[in-house]
Amino acid sequence: MSTSISTATFSVTFYMFFEWLSVTFYTVFRWHTATFYKNGCR
């Protein structure tokens, strides 16, 4: 029982971490793209 509980906890933690990482990368990418276009040669 303890094993399945720790596995579930690990799965939830990993999912939350992966979701946070995706949001962070998306925000940074979007910010860099906006900065590039704002300072770019247009």
Tab-separated table of C-alpha atoms in Angstrom:
chain	number	residue	atom	x	y	z
A	1	MET	CA	0.000	0.000	0.000
A	2	SER	CA	2.798	2.373	0.905
A	3	THR	CA	4.459	1.695	-2.452
A	4	SER	CA	1.384	2.610	-4.496
A	5	ILE	CA	0.829	5.761	-2.429
A	6	SER	CA	4.403	6.920	-2.972
A	7	THR	CA	4.124	6.090	-6.675
A	8	ALA	CA	0.952	8.151	-6.979
A	9	THR	CA	2.569	11.038	-5.116
A	10	PHE	CA	5.584	10.867	-7.425
A	11	SER	CA	3.320	10.828	-10.491
A	12	VAL	CA	1.369	13.889	-9.323
A	13	THR	CA	4.577	15.742	-8.408
A	14	PHE	CA	6.146	14.897	-11.759
A	15	TYR	CA	3.006	16.022	-13.603
A	16	MET	CA	2.896	19.338	-11.717
A	17	PHE	CA	6.606	19.900	-12.351
A	18	PHE	CA	6.239	19.102	-16.061
A	19	GLU	CA	3.234	21.435	-16.377
A	20	TRP	CA	5.128	24.244	-14.610
A	21	LEU	CA	8.123	23.669	-16.888
A	22	SER	CA	5.940	23.828	-20.006
A	23	VAL	CA	4.279	27.072	-18.905
A	24	THR	CA	7.654	28.602	-18.002
A	25	PHE	CA	9.225	27.684	-21.348
A	26	TYR	CA	6.177	28.965	-23.237
A	27	THR	CA	6.232	32.292	-21.359
A	28	VAL	CA	9.984	32.760	-21.875
A	29	PHE	CA	9.714	31.830	-25.555
A	30	ARG	CA	6.818	34.231	-26.115
A	31	TRP	CA	8.646	37.022	-24.250
A	32	HIS	CA	11.817	36.488	-26.292
A	33	THR	CA	9.806	36.454	-29.529
A	34	ALA	CA	8.024	39.700	-28.628
A	35	THR	CA	11.321	41.350	-27.661
A	36	PHE	CA	12.934	40.156	-30.888
A	37	TYR	CA	10.152	41.565	-33.046
A	38	LYS	CA	10.074	44.820	-31.071
A	39	ASN	CA	13.839	45.343	-31.391
A	40	GLY	CA	14.125	43.634	-34.767
A	41	CYS	CA	14.820	45.120	-38.187
A	42	ARG	CA	11.388	46.010	-39.480
